[in-house]
PDB file of C-alpha atoms in Angstrom:
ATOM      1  CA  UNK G   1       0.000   0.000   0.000  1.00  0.00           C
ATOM      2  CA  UNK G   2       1.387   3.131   1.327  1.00  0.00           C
ATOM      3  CA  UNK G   3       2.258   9.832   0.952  1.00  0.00           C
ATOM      4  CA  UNK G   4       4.975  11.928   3.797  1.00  0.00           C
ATOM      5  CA  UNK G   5       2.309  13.427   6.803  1.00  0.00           C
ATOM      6  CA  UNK G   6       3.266  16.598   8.813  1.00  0.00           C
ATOM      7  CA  UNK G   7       3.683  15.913  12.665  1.00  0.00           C
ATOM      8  CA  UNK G   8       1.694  18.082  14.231  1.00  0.00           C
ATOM      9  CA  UNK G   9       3.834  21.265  16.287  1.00  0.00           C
ATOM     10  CA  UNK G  10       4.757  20.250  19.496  1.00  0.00           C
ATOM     11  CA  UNK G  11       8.941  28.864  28.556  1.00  0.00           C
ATOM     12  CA  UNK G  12      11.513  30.272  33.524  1.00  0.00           C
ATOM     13  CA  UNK G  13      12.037  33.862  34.792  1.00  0.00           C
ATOM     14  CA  UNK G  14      12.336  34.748  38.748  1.00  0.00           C
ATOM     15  CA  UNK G  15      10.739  36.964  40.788  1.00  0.00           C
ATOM     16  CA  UNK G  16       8.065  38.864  40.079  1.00  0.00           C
ATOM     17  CA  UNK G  17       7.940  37.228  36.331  1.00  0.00           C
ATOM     18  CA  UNK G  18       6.996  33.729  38.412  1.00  0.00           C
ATOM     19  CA  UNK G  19       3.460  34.710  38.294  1.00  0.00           C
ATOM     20  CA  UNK G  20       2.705  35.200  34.717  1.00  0.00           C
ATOM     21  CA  UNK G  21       5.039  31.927  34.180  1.00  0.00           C
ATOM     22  CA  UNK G  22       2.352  30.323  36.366  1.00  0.00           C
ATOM     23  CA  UNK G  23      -0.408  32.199  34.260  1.00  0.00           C
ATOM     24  CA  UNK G  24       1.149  30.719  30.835  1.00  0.00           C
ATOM     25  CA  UNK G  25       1.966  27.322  32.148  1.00  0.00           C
ATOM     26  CA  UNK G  26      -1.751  26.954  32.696  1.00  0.00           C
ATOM     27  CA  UNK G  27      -2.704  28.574  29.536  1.00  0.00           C
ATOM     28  CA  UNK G  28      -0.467  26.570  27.584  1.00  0.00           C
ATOM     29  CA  UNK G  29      -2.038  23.174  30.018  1.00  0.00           C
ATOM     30  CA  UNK G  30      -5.644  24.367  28.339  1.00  0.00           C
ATOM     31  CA  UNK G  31      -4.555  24.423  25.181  1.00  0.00           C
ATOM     32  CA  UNK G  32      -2.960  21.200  25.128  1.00  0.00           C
ATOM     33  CA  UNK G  33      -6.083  19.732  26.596  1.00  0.00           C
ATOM     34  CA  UNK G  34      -7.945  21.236  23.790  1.00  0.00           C
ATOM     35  CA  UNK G  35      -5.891  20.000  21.266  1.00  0.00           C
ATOM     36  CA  UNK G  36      -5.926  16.815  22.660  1.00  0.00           C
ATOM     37  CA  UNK G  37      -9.802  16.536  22.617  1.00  0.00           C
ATOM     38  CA  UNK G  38      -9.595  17.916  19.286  1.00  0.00           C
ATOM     39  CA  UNK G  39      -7.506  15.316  17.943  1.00  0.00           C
ATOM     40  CA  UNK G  40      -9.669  12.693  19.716  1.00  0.00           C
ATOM     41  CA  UNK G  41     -12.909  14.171  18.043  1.00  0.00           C
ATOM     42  CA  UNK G  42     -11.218  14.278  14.766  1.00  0.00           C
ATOM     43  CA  UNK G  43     -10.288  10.522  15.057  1.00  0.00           C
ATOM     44  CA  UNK G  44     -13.825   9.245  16.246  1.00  0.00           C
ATOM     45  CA  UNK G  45     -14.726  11.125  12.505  1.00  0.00           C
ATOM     46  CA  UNK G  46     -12.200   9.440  10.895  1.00  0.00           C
ATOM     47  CA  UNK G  47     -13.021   6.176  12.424  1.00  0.00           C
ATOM     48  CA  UNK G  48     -16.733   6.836  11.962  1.00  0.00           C
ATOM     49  CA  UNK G  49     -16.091   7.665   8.130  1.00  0.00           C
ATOM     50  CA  UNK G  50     -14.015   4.341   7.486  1.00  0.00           C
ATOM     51  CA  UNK G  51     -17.328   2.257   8.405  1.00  0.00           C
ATOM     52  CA  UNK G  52     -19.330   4.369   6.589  1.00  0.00           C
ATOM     53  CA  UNK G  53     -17.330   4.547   3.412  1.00  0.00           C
ATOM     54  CA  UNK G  54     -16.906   0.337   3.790  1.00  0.00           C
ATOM     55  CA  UNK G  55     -20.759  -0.552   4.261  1.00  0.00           C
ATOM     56  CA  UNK G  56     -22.314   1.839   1.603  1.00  0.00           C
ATOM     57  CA  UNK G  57     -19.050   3.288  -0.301  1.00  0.00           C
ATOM     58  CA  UNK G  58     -18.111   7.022  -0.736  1.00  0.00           C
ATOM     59  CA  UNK G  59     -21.189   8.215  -3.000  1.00  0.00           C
ATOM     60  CA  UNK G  60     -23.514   6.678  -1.215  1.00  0.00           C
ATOM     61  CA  UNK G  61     -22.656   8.275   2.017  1.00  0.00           C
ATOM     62  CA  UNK G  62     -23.905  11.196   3.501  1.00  0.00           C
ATOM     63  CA  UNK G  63     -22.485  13.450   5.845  1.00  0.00           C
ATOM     64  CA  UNK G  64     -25.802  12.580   7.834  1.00  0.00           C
ATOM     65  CA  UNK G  65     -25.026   8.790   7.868  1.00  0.00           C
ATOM     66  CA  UNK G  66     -22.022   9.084   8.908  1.00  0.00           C
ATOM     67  CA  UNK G  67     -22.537  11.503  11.988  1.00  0.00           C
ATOM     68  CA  UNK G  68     -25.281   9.105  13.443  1.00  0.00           C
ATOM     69  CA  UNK G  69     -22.300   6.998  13.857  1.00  0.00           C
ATOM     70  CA  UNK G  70     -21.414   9.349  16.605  1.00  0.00           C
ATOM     71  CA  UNK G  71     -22.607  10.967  19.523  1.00  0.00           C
ATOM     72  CA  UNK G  72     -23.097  14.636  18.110  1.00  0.00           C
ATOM     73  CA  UNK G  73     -24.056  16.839  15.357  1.00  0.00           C
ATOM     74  CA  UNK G  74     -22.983  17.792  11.555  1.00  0.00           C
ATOM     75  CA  UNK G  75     -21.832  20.851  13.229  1.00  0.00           C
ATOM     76  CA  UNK G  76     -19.123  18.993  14.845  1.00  0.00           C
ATOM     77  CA  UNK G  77     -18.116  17.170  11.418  1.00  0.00           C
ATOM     78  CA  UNK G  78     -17.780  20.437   9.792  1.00  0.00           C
ATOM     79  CA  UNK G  79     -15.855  22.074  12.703  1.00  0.00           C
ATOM     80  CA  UNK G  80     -13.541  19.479  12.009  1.00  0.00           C
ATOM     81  CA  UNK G  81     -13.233  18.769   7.999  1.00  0.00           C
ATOM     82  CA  UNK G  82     -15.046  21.338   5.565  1.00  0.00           C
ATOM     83  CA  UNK G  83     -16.605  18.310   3.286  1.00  0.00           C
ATOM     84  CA  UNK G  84     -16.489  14.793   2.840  1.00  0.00           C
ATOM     85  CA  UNK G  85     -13.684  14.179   0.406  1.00  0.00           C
ATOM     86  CA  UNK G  86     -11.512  15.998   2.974  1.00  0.00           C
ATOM     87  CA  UNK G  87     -12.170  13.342   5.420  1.00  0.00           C
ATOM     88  CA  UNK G  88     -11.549  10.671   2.892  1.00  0.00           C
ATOM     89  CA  UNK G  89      -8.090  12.264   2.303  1.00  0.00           C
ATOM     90  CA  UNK G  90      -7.435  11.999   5.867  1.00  0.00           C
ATOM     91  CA  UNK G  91      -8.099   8.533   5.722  1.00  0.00           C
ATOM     92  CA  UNK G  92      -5.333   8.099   2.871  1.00  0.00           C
ATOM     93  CA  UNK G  93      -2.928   9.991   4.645  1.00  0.00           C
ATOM     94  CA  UNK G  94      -3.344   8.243   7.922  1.00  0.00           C
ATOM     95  CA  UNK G  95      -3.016   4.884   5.700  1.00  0.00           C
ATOM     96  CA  UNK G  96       0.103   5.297   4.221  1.00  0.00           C
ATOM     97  CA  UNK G  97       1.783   6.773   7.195  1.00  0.00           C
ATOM     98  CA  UNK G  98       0.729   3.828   9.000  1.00  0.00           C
ATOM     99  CA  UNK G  99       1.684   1.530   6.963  1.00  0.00           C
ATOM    100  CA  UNK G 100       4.882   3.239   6.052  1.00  0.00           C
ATOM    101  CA  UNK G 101       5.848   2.909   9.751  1.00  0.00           C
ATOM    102  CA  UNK G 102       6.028  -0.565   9.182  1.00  0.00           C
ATOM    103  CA  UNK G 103       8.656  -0.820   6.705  1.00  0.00           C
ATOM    104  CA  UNK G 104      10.649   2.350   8.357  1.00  0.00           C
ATOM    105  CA  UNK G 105      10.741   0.014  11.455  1.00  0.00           C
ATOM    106  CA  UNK G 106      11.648  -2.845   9.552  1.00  0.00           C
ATOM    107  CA  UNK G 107      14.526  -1.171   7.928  1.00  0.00           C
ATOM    108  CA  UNK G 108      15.458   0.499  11.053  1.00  0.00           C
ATOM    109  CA  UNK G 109      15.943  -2.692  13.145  1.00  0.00           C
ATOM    110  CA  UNK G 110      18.395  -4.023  10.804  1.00  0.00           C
ATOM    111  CA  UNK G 111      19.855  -7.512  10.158  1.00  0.00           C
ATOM    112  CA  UNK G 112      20.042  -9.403   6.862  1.00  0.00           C
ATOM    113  CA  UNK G 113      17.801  -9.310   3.868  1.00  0.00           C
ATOM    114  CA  UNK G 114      16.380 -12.408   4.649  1.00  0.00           C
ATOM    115  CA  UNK G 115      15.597 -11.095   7.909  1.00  0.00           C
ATOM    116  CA  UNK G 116      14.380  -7.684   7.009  1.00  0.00           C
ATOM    117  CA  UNK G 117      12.135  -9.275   4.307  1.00  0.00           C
ATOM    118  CA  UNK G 118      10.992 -11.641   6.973  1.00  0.00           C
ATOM    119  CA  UNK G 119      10.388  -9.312   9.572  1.00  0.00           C
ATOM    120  CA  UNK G 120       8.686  -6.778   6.901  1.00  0.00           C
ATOM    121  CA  UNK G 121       6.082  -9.624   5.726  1.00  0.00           C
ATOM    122  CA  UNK G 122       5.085 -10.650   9.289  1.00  0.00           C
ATOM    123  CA  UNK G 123       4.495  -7.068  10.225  1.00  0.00           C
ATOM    124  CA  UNK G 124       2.723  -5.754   6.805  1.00  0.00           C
ATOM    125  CA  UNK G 125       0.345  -9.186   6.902  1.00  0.00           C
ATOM    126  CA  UNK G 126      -0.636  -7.973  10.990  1.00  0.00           C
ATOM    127  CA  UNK G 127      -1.248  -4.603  10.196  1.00  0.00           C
ATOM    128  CA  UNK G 128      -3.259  -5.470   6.665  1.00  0.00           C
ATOM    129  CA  UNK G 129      -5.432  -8.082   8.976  1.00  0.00           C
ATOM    130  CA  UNK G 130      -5.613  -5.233  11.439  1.00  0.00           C
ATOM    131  CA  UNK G 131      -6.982  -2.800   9.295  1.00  0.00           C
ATOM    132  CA  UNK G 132      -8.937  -4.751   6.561  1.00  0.00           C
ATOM    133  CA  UNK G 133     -12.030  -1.678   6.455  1.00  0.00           C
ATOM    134  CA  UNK G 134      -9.704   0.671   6.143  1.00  0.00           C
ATOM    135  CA  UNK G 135      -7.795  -1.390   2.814  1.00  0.00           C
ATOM    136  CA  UNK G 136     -11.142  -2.174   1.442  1.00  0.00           C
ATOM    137  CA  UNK G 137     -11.626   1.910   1.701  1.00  0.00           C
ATOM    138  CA  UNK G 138      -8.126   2.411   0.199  1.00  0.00           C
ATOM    139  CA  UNK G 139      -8.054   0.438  -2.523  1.00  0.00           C
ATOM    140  CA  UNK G 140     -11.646   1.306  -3.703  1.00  0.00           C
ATOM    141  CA  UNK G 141     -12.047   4.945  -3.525  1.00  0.00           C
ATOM    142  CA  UNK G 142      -8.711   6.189  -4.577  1.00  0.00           C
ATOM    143  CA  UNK G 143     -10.188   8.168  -7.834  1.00  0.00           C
ATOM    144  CA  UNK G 144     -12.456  10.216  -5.379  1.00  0.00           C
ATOM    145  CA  UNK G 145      -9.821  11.490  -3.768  1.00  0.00           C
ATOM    146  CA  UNK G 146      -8.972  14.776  -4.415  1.00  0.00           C
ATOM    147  CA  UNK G 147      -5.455  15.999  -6.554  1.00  0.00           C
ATOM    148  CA  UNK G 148      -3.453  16.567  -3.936  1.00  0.00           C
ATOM    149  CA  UNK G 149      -3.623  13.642  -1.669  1.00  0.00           C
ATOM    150  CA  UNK G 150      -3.501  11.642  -5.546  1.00  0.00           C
ATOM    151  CA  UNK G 151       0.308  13.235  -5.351  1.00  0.00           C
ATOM    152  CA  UNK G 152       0.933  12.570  -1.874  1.00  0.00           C
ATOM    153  CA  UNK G 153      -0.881   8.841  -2.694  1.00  0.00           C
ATOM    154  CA  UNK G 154       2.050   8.592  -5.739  1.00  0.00           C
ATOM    155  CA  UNK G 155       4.942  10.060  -3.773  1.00  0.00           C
ATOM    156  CA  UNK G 156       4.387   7.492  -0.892  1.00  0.00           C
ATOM    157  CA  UNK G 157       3.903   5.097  -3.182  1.00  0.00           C
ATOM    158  CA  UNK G 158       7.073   5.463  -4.740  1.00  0.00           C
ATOM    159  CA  UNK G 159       8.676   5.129  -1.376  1.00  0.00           C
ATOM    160  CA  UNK G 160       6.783   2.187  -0.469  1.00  0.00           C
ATOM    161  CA  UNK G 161       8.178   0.657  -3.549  1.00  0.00           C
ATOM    162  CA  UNK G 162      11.369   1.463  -3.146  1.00  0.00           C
ATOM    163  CA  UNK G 163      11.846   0.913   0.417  1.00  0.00           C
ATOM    164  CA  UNK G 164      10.702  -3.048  -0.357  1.00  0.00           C
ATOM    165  CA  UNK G 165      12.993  -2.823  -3.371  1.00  0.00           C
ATOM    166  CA  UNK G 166      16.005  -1.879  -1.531  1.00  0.00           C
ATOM    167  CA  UNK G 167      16.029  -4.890   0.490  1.00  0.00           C
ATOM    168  CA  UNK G 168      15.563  -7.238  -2.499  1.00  0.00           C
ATOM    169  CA  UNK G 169      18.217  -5.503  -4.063  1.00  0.00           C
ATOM    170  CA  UNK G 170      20.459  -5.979  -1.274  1.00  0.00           C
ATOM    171  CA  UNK G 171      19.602  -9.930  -0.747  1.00  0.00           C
ATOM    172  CA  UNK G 172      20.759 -10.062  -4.459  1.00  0.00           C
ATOM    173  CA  UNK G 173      23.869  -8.589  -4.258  1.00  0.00           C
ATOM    174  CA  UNK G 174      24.624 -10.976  -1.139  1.00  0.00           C
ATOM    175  CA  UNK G 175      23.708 -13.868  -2.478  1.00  0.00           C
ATOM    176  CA  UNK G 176      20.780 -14.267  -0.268  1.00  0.00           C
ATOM    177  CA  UNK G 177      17.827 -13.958  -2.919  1.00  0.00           C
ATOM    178  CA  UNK G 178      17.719 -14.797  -6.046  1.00  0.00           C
ATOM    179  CA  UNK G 179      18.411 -12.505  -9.103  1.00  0.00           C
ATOM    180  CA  UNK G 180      15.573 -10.830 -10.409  1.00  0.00           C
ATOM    181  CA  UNK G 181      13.799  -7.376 -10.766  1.00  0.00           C
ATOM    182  CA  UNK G 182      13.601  -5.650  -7.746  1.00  0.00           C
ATOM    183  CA  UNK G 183      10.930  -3.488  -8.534  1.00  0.00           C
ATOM    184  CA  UNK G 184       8.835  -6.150  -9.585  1.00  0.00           C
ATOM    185  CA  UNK G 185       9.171  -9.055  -6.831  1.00  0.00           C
ATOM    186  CA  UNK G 186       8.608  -6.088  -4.194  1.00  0.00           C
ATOM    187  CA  UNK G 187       5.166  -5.306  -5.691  1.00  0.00           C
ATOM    188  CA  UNK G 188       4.279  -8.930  -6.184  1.00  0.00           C
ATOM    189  CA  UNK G 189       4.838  -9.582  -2.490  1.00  0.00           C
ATOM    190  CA  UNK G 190       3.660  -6.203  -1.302  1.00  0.00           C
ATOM    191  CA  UNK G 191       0.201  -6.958  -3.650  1.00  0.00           C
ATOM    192  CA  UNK G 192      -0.039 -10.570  -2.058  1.00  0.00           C
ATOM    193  CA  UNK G 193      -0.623  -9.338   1.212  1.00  0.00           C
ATOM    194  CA  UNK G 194      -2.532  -6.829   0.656  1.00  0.00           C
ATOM    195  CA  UNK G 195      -4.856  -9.092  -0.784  1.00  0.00           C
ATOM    196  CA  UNK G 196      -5.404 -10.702   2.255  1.00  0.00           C
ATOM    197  CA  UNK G 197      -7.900  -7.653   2.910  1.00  0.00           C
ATOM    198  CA  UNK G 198     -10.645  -9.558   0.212  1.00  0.00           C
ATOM    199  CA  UNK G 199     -11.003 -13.008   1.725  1.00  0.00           C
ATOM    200  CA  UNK G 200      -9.170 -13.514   5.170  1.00  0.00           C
ATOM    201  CA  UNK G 201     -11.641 -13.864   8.218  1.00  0.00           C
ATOM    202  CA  UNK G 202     -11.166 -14.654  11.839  1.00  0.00           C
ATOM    203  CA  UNK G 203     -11.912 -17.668  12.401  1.00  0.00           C
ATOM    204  CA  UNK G 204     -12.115 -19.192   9.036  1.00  0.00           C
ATOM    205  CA  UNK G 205     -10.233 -20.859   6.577  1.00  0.00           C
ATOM    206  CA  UNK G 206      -6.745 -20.236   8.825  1.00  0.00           C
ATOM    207  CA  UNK G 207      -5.847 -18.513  12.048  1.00  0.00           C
ATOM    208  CA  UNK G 208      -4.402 -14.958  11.775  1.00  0.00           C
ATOM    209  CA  UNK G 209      -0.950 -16.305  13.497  1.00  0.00           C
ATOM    210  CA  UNK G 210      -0.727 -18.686  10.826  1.00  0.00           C
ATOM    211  CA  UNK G 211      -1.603 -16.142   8.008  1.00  0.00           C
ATOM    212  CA  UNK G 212       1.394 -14.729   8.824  1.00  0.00           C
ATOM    213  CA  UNK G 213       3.617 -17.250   9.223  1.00  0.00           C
ATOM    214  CA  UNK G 214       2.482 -18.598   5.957  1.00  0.00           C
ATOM    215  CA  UNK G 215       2.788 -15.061   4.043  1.00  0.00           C
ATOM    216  CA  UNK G 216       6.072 -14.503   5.696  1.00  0.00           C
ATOM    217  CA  UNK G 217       7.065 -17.858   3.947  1.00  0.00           C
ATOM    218  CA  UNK G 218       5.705 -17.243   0.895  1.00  0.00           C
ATOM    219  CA  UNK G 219       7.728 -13.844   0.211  1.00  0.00           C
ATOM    220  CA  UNK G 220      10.811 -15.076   1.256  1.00  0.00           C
ATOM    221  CA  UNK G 221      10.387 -18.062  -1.592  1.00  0.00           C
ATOM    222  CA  UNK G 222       9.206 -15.239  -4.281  1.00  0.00           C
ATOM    223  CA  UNK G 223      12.710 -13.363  -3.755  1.00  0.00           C
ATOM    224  CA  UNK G 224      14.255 -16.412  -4.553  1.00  0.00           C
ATOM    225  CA  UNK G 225      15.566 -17.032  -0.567  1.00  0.00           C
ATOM    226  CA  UNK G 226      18.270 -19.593  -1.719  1.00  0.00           C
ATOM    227  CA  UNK G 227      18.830 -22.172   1.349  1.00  0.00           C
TER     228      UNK G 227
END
C-alpha cells in the first residue's frame, strides 16, 4: 500500500515574572487539553467515516449517515473537515503513514535481507489483517480522492516501492535472494498481502498467526531465498 504526513507542532524567569510563568503554564495546560480533545474528536470522525465509506461506499454516504455513527451533530463534522472528500483524504494519509511505519521500522531494526524481508512480511500481513475496512476503503475509492492527496498517494507510493525494493536488491547482491527485478518481486509480495484484505476472516479458513507465518514464507520463496 502506502504519501509523507506533517507531525503536528509540538517557557523560567524569577521573581516577580513567576506569576505570569504560572499564568502561561496553565494557559499553555488548556490548550494542550484542547488540542488533545480535538484530535480525539477528529479521530472518532475518521473512524466513523471508514465504516461508513466500507458498508455503503463514498457516494452513497452522507455526511448525515455518517454523523449518526457518533454521539453529536454535523456541526461537529464540519468544525472538524469542511466536506467529505476531505475526510476521505485523511483517511489516505493516515493509511500510508501507518503503513509506512512498518517498513521504516523494519529497515530500522536491521539484520540481513532475509531477515528484514521476513520481519517486513510478518508485520505488513498484521497490520493489513488489522486494518482490513480501512484497505477495502483504500483500494476502492482512490479516484475520489482529491489531486493533492492523488500526489501525496504517488509520492508514498514510490517510497513504499522502493523501500521493499532496496532490500531485495540488497539480498541479491549478497547472495541471499535470487536474481531478479527488484521493482517487480517487491510489488508482487507487497500486492499478495494486501490481498489478504478480500477473503481472510477470523476464524475461518486459517488462524491470523498462521496467516502470517504462511505469508512470511511465501515472500521469502518469491525473492528467490536460496537455502
Amino acid at each position: 500500500m502506502p504519501r509523507p504526513t506533517k507531525p503536528p507542532a509540538s517557557g523560567k524567569v524569577a521573581g516577580a515574572a513567576s506569576f505570569l510563568e504560572g499564568e502561561r503554564g496553565a494557559s499553555d495546560a488548556a490548550g494542550g487539553l484542547r488540542e488533545e480533545v480535538s484530535a480525539y474528536k477528529r479521530d472518532l470522525i475518521v473512524r466513523a467515516a471508514i465504516e461508513t465509506f466500507f458498508e455503503h461506499g463514498y457516494h452513497n454516504a452522507t455526511v448525515d449517515l455518517l454523523t449518526s455513527r457518533l454521539s453529536g451533530s454535523k456541526a461537529i463534522f464540519y468544525y472538524h473537515f469542511s466536506d467529505k472528500r476531505a475526510v476521505l483524504d485523511e483517511i489516505y494519509r493516515r493509511a500510508m503513514s501507518s503503513a509506512l511505519q512498518v517498513l521504516d521500522q523494519t529497515v530500522a531494526a536491521g539484520g540481513t535481507p532475509p531477515e528484514m524481508l521476513d520481519r517486513f512480511a510478518r508485520r505488513y500481513t498484521e497490520w493489513v489483517l488489522g486494518h482490513q475496512k480501512l484497505v477495502d476503503v483504500f483500494r476502492r475509492e482512490e479516484r475520489t480522492i482529491s489531486a493533492e492527496m492523488r500526489a501525496e498517494v504517488a509520492y508514498d507510493q514510490k517510497r513504499w516501492d522502493d523501500g521493499i525494493a532496496a532490500i531485495i536488491r540488497q539480498g541479491i547482491a549478497s547472495g541471499d535472494f535470487a536474481d531478479s527485478d527488484p521493482k517487480a518481486t517487491s510489488r508482487a509480495i507487497s500486492g499478495m498481502i494486501t490481498w489478504l484484505y478480500t477473503w481472510w476472516r477470523d476464524g475461518r479458513r486459517m488462524s491470523r498467526a498462521e496467516a502470517i507465518e504462511q505469508f512470511a514464507q511465501l515472500a521469502l520463496r518469491m525473492a528467490g531465498t536460496r537455502a
